[in-house]
Short mmCIF file of N, CA and C in Angstrom, two decimals:
data_model
loop_
_atom_site.label_atom_id
_atom_site.label_comp_id
_atom_site.label_asym_id
_atom_site.label_seq_id
_atom_site.Cartn_x
_atom_site.Cartn_y
_atom_site.Cartn_z
N UNK A 287 -46.95 -59.01 12.76
CA UNK A 287 -46.60 -58.71 11.42
C UNK A 287 -46.28 -57.22 11.27
N UNK A 288 -47.10 -56.40 11.93
CA UNK A 288 -46.91 -54.93 11.82
C UNK A 288 -45.51 -54.58 12.39
N UNK A 289 -45.15 -55.30 13.47
CA UNK A 289 -43.86 -55.00 14.11
C UNK A 289 -42.71 -55.34 13.17
N UNK A 290 -42.83 -56.42 12.50
CA UNK A 290 -41.75 -56.82 11.54
C UNK A 290 -41.62 -55.76 10.45
N UNK A 291 -42.76 -55.34 9.87
CA UNK A 291 -42.77 -54.33 8.82
C UNK A 291 -42.19 -52.99 9.37
N UNK A 292 -42.59 -52.65 10.60
CA UNK A 292 -42.11 -51.39 11.20
C UNK A 292 -40.61 -51.45 11.42
N UNK A 293 -40.13 -52.60 11.95
CA UNK A 293 -38.68 -52.70 12.21
C UNK A 293 -37.90 -52.72 10.90
N UNK A 294 -38.43 -53.43 9.93
CA UNK A 294 -37.71 -53.48 8.66
C UNK A 294 -37.66 -52.08 8.00
N UNK A 295 -38.80 -51.45 8.00
CA UNK A 295 -38.81 -50.10 7.36
C UNK A 295 -37.90 -49.12 8.12
N UNK A 296 -37.87 -49.21 9.46
CA UNK A 296 -36.99 -48.38 10.29
C UNK A 296 -35.57 -48.67 9.96
N UNK A 297 -35.20 -49.93 9.90
CA UNK A 297 -33.79 -50.26 9.60
C UNK A 297 -33.38 -49.84 8.17
N UNK A 298 -34.30 -49.96 7.22
CA UNK A 298 -34.01 -49.50 5.88
C UNK A 298 -33.84 -47.97 5.82
N UNK A 299 -34.65 -47.29 6.62
CA UNK A 299 -34.56 -45.82 6.66
C UNK A 299 -33.19 -45.38 7.28
N UNK A 300 -32.82 -46.07 8.34
CA UNK A 300 -31.54 -45.73 8.98
C UNK A 300 -30.35 -46.05 8.04
N UNK A 301 -30.43 -47.22 7.40
CA UNK A 301 -29.35 -47.56 6.46
C UNK A 301 -29.29 -46.65 5.23
N UNK A 302 -30.44 -46.16 4.80
CA UNK A 302 -30.37 -45.34 3.61
C UNK A 302 -29.88 -43.93 3.93
N UNK A 303 -30.00 -43.44 5.15
CA UNK A 303 -29.52 -42.10 5.52
C UNK A 303 -28.08 -42.15 6.06
N UNK A 304 -27.54 -43.29 6.37
CA UNK A 304 -26.23 -43.43 6.88
C UNK A 304 -25.14 -42.86 5.98
N UNK A 305 -25.14 -43.22 4.66
CA UNK A 305 -24.09 -42.66 3.81
C UNK A 305 -24.23 -41.14 3.70
N UNK A 306 -25.44 -40.61 3.71
CA UNK A 306 -25.64 -39.21 3.62
C UNK A 306 -25.10 -38.52 4.89
N UNK A 307 -25.40 -39.12 6.04
CA UNK A 307 -24.90 -38.57 7.31
C UNK A 307 -23.39 -38.59 7.38
N UNK A 308 -22.82 -39.75 6.90
CA UNK A 308 -21.39 -39.88 6.89
C UNK A 308 -20.73 -38.87 5.97
N UNK A 309 -21.39 -38.64 4.81
CA UNK A 309 -20.84 -37.68 3.87
C UNK A 309 -20.90 -36.29 4.42
N UNK A 310 -22.04 -35.93 5.13
CA UNK A 310 -22.15 -34.64 5.76
C UNK A 310 -21.11 -34.45 6.84
N UNK A 311 -20.88 -35.53 7.63
CA UNK A 311 -19.82 -35.46 8.67
C UNK A 311 -18.45 -35.26 8.06
N UNK A 312 -18.21 -35.92 6.97
CA UNK A 312 -16.91 -35.79 6.27
C UNK A 312 -16.76 -34.32 5.80
N UNK A 313 -17.81 -33.79 5.19
CA UNK A 313 -17.75 -32.38 4.73
C UNK A 313 -17.53 -31.42 5.87
N UNK A 314 -18.22 -31.74 6.99
CA UNK A 314 -18.07 -30.90 8.17
C UNK A 314 -16.67 -30.93 8.73
N UNK A 315 -16.06 -32.07 8.73
CA UNK A 315 -14.63 -32.24 9.19
C UNK A 315 -13.68 -31.47 8.26
N UNK A 316 -13.99 -31.56 6.96
CA UNK A 316 -13.14 -30.86 6.02
C UNK A 316 -13.25 -29.32 6.20
N UNK A 317 -14.45 -28.86 6.47
CA UNK A 317 -14.64 -27.41 6.74
C UNK A 317 -13.93 -27.01 8.00
N UNK A 318 -14.02 -27.83 9.07
CA UNK A 318 -13.33 -27.52 10.33
C UNK A 318 -11.83 -27.49 10.12
N UNK A 319 -11.33 -28.48 9.37
CA UNK A 319 -9.88 -28.53 9.13
C UNK A 319 -9.41 -27.31 8.38
N UNK A 320 -10.17 -26.91 7.39
CA UNK A 320 -9.84 -25.70 6.53
C UNK A 320 -9.89 -24.46 7.41
N UNK A 321 -10.91 -24.37 8.26
CA UNK A 321 -11.04 -23.20 9.10
C UNK A 321 -9.86 -23.12 10.10
N UNK A 322 -9.49 -24.23 10.70
CA UNK A 322 -8.35 -24.23 11.59
C UNK A 322 -7.06 -23.89 10.91
N UNK A 323 -6.86 -24.38 9.69
CA UNK A 323 -5.69 -24.03 8.92
C UNK A 323 -5.61 -22.49 8.62
N UNK A 324 -6.76 -21.93 8.22
CA UNK A 324 -6.81 -20.52 7.95
C UNK A 324 -6.53 -19.69 9.19
N UNK A 325 -7.06 -20.13 10.33
CA UNK A 325 -6.89 -19.43 11.58
C UNK A 325 -5.39 -19.46 11.95
N UNK A 326 -4.75 -20.59 11.85
CA UNK A 326 -3.33 -20.72 12.20
C UNK A 326 -2.46 -19.86 11.26
N UNK A 327 -2.77 -19.86 10.00
CA UNK A 327 -2.04 -19.06 9.07
C UNK A 327 -2.09 -17.58 9.39
N UNK A 328 -3.31 -17.11 9.74
CA UNK A 328 -3.45 -15.71 10.12
C UNK A 328 -2.75 -15.38 11.42
N UNK A 329 -2.79 -16.33 12.36
CA UNK A 329 -2.09 -16.13 13.64
C UNK A 329 -0.60 -16.02 13.40
N UNK A 330 -0.01 -16.89 12.58
CA UNK A 330 1.42 -16.87 12.31
C UNK A 330 1.76 -15.57 11.56
N UNK A 331 0.95 -15.11 10.65
CA UNK A 331 1.21 -13.87 9.94
C UNK A 331 1.27 -12.67 10.87
N UNK A 332 0.38 -12.65 11.87
CA UNK A 332 0.32 -11.52 12.81
C UNK A 332 1.45 -11.63 13.85
N UNK A 333 1.88 -12.82 14.12
CA UNK A 333 2.93 -13.05 15.14
C UNK A 333 4.32 -12.97 14.57
N UNK A 334 4.46 -12.98 13.22
CA UNK A 334 5.83 -13.02 12.58
C UNK A 334 6.71 -11.87 13.05
N UNK A 335 6.25 -10.61 13.04
CA UNK A 335 7.17 -9.53 13.45
C UNK A 335 7.61 -9.65 14.89
N UNK A 336 6.68 -10.08 15.79
CA UNK A 336 7.10 -10.23 17.19
C UNK A 336 8.09 -11.38 17.36
N UNK A 337 7.86 -12.43 16.61
CA UNK A 337 8.83 -13.60 16.70
C UNK A 337 10.20 -13.23 16.14
N UNK A 338 10.25 -12.44 15.12
CA UNK A 338 11.53 -12.00 14.57
C UNK A 338 12.25 -11.11 15.55
N UNK A 339 11.53 -10.24 16.20
CA UNK A 339 12.14 -9.34 17.19
C UNK A 339 12.61 -10.16 18.40
N UNK A 340 11.85 -11.16 18.83
CA UNK A 340 12.27 -12.02 19.91
C UNK A 340 13.52 -12.84 19.53
N UNK A 341 13.59 -13.24 18.33
CA UNK A 341 14.77 -13.96 17.86
C UNK A 341 16.02 -13.14 17.92
N UNK A 342 15.91 -11.86 17.63
CA UNK A 342 17.07 -10.96 17.72
C UNK A 342 17.52 -10.69 19.13
N UNK A 343 16.60 -10.72 20.06
CA UNK A 343 16.88 -10.45 21.50
C UNK A 343 17.36 -11.68 22.24
N UNK A 344 16.85 -12.83 21.89
CA UNK A 344 17.11 -14.05 22.62
C UNK A 344 18.41 -14.65 22.23
N UNK A 345 19.17 -15.11 23.22
CA UNK A 345 20.46 -15.77 22.97
C UNK A 345 20.20 -17.26 22.76
N UNK A 346 21.20 -18.00 22.38
CA UNK A 346 21.06 -19.42 22.20
C UNK A 346 20.79 -20.12 23.51
N UNK A 347 19.68 -20.78 23.66
CA UNK A 347 19.25 -21.34 24.95
C UNK A 347 20.13 -22.52 25.36
N UNK A 348 20.88 -23.13 24.44
CA UNK A 348 21.75 -24.21 24.81
C UNK A 348 22.99 -23.72 25.51
N UNK A 349 23.18 -22.45 25.56
CA UNK A 349 24.38 -21.87 26.26
C UNK A 349 24.12 -21.64 27.73
N UNK A 350 22.92 -22.07 28.22
CA UNK A 350 22.56 -21.87 29.65
C UNK A 350 22.25 -23.16 30.31
N UNK A 351 22.54 -23.27 31.61
CA UNK A 351 22.15 -24.38 32.44
C UNK A 351 20.68 -24.23 32.77
N UNK A 352 20.06 -25.35 33.23
CA UNK A 352 18.66 -25.24 33.62
C UNK A 352 18.50 -24.23 34.81
N UNK A 353 17.39 -23.62 34.95
CA UNK A 353 17.14 -22.65 36.09
C UNK A 353 17.22 -23.36 37.40
N UNK A 354 17.77 -22.68 38.40
CA UNK A 354 17.85 -23.17 39.81
C UNK A 354 17.07 -22.22 40.66
N UNK A 355 16.16 -22.75 41.47
CA UNK A 355 15.32 -21.91 42.37
C UNK A 355 15.97 -22.03 43.74
N UNK A 356 16.39 -20.87 44.30
CA UNK A 356 17.01 -20.85 45.58
C UNK A 356 15.95 -20.85 46.68
N UNK A 357 16.29 -21.22 47.93
CA UNK A 357 15.34 -21.26 49.04
C UNK A 357 14.59 -19.92 49.24
N UNK A 358 15.23 -18.85 48.94
CA UNK A 358 14.58 -17.52 49.15
C UNK A 358 13.70 -17.13 47.99
N UNK A 359 13.58 -18.03 46.95
CA UNK A 359 12.67 -17.72 45.83
C UNK A 359 13.34 -17.18 44.61
N UNK A 360 14.65 -16.81 44.75
CA UNK A 360 15.37 -16.30 43.59
C UNK A 360 15.57 -17.40 42.54
N UNK A 361 15.56 -17.00 41.31
CA UNK A 361 15.78 -17.95 40.23
C UNK A 361 17.07 -17.61 39.51
N UNK A 362 17.99 -18.58 39.47
CA UNK A 362 19.25 -18.31 38.80
C UNK A 362 19.29 -19.10 37.49
N UNK A 363 19.73 -18.41 36.43
CA UNK A 363 19.94 -19.10 35.17
C UNK A 363 21.40 -18.86 34.81
N UNK A 364 22.22 -19.85 35.05
CA UNK A 364 23.66 -19.72 34.88
C UNK A 364 24.05 -20.03 33.44
N UNK A 365 24.98 -19.31 32.95
CA UNK A 365 25.53 -19.52 31.63
C UNK A 365 26.54 -20.71 31.72
N UNK A 366 26.51 -21.58 30.76
CA UNK A 366 27.43 -22.71 30.78
C UNK A 366 28.84 -22.20 30.41
N UNK A 367 29.86 -22.87 30.99
CA UNK A 367 31.22 -22.42 30.63
C UNK A 367 31.45 -22.74 29.14
N UNK A 368 32.18 -21.88 28.48
CA UNK A 368 32.42 -22.13 27.03
C UNK A 368 33.24 -23.37 26.83
N UNK A 369 32.85 -24.10 25.80
CA UNK A 369 33.58 -25.35 25.50
C UNK A 369 34.90 -25.03 24.81
N UNK A 370 35.99 -25.54 25.31
CA UNK A 370 37.25 -25.28 24.69
C UNK A 370 37.42 -26.27 23.52
N UNK A 371 37.70 -25.71 22.38
CA UNK A 371 37.86 -26.49 21.17
C UNK A 371 39.18 -27.27 21.22
N UNK A 372 39.16 -28.50 20.78
CA UNK A 372 40.38 -29.29 20.72
C UNK A 372 41.33 -28.65 19.66
N UNK A 373 42.63 -28.62 19.96
CA UNK A 373 43.56 -28.04 19.03
C UNK A 373 43.58 -28.93 17.75
N UNK A 374 43.76 -28.28 16.67
CA UNK A 374 43.86 -29.00 15.41
C UNK A 374 45.25 -29.61 15.28
N UNK A 375 45.45 -30.60 14.48
CA UNK A 375 46.76 -31.23 14.35
C UNK A 375 47.83 -30.22 13.95
N UNK A 376 47.50 -29.19 13.19
CA UNK A 376 48.51 -28.16 12.81
C UNK A 376 48.97 -27.41 13.99
N UNK A 377 48.08 -27.12 14.94
CA UNK A 377 48.45 -26.39 16.16
C UNK A 377 49.28 -27.25 17.10
N UNK A 378 49.02 -28.58 17.13
CA UNK A 378 49.80 -29.46 17.99
C UNK A 378 51.22 -29.59 17.48
N UNK A 379 51.39 -29.64 16.22
CA UNK A 379 52.73 -29.85 15.63
C UNK A 379 53.34 -28.52 15.33
N UNK A 380 53.43 -27.66 16.31
CA UNK A 380 54.04 -26.35 16.13
C UNK A 380 55.57 -26.55 15.90
N UNK A 381 56.15 -25.85 14.98
CA UNK A 381 57.62 -26.04 14.71
C UNK A 381 58.45 -25.58 15.93
N UNK A 382 59.40 -26.41 16.32
CA UNK A 382 60.36 -26.06 17.38
C UNK A 382 61.67 -25.60 16.77
N UNK A 383 62.54 -25.21 17.61
CA UNK A 383 63.88 -24.88 17.17
C UNK A 383 64.78 -26.09 17.04
N UNK A 384 64.23 -27.27 17.38
CA UNK A 384 65.03 -28.51 17.30
C UNK A 384 65.23 -28.89 15.87
N UNK A 385 66.34 -29.50 15.62
CA UNK A 385 66.58 -29.95 14.21
C UNK A 385 65.60 -31.08 13.85
N UNK A 386 65.48 -31.26 12.57
CA UNK A 386 64.57 -32.31 12.06
C UNK A 386 65.09 -33.66 12.49
N UNK A 387 64.15 -34.54 12.93
CA UNK A 387 64.53 -35.88 13.34
C UNK A 387 64.88 -35.94 14.85
N UNK A 388 64.97 -34.83 15.56
CA UNK A 388 65.25 -34.86 17.00
C UNK A 388 63.98 -35.17 17.75
N UNK A 389 64.13 -35.86 18.88
CA UNK A 389 62.98 -36.27 19.72
C UNK A 389 63.08 -35.60 21.08
N UNK A 390 61.96 -35.28 21.67
CA UNK A 390 61.86 -34.77 23.03
C UNK A 390 61.83 -35.97 23.97
N UNK A 391 62.61 -35.90 25.03
CA UNK A 391 62.63 -37.00 26.02
C UNK A 391 62.06 -36.50 27.33
#
């Protein structure tokens, strides 16, 4: 009988503290989330000038091929050849000296 009472009282004790523990864990997670957010905001504020300077120095990375490592250890980063733009219809239909209605054969 004492075991039943002890087990029941222990289970009631655990069940009664569970919402409190869950609430404390929830508050702890909220505090951790807020602290991480504040840390990242401060980090971005301090890094902003360096990132702006890097943006001015760095070229468009899509203009380069992937790096190639040569057998001697050299690393080559080749620039992609410029893409030739297709001529517009106005450029294709350049006026000739031919009379109107004449066809090229």
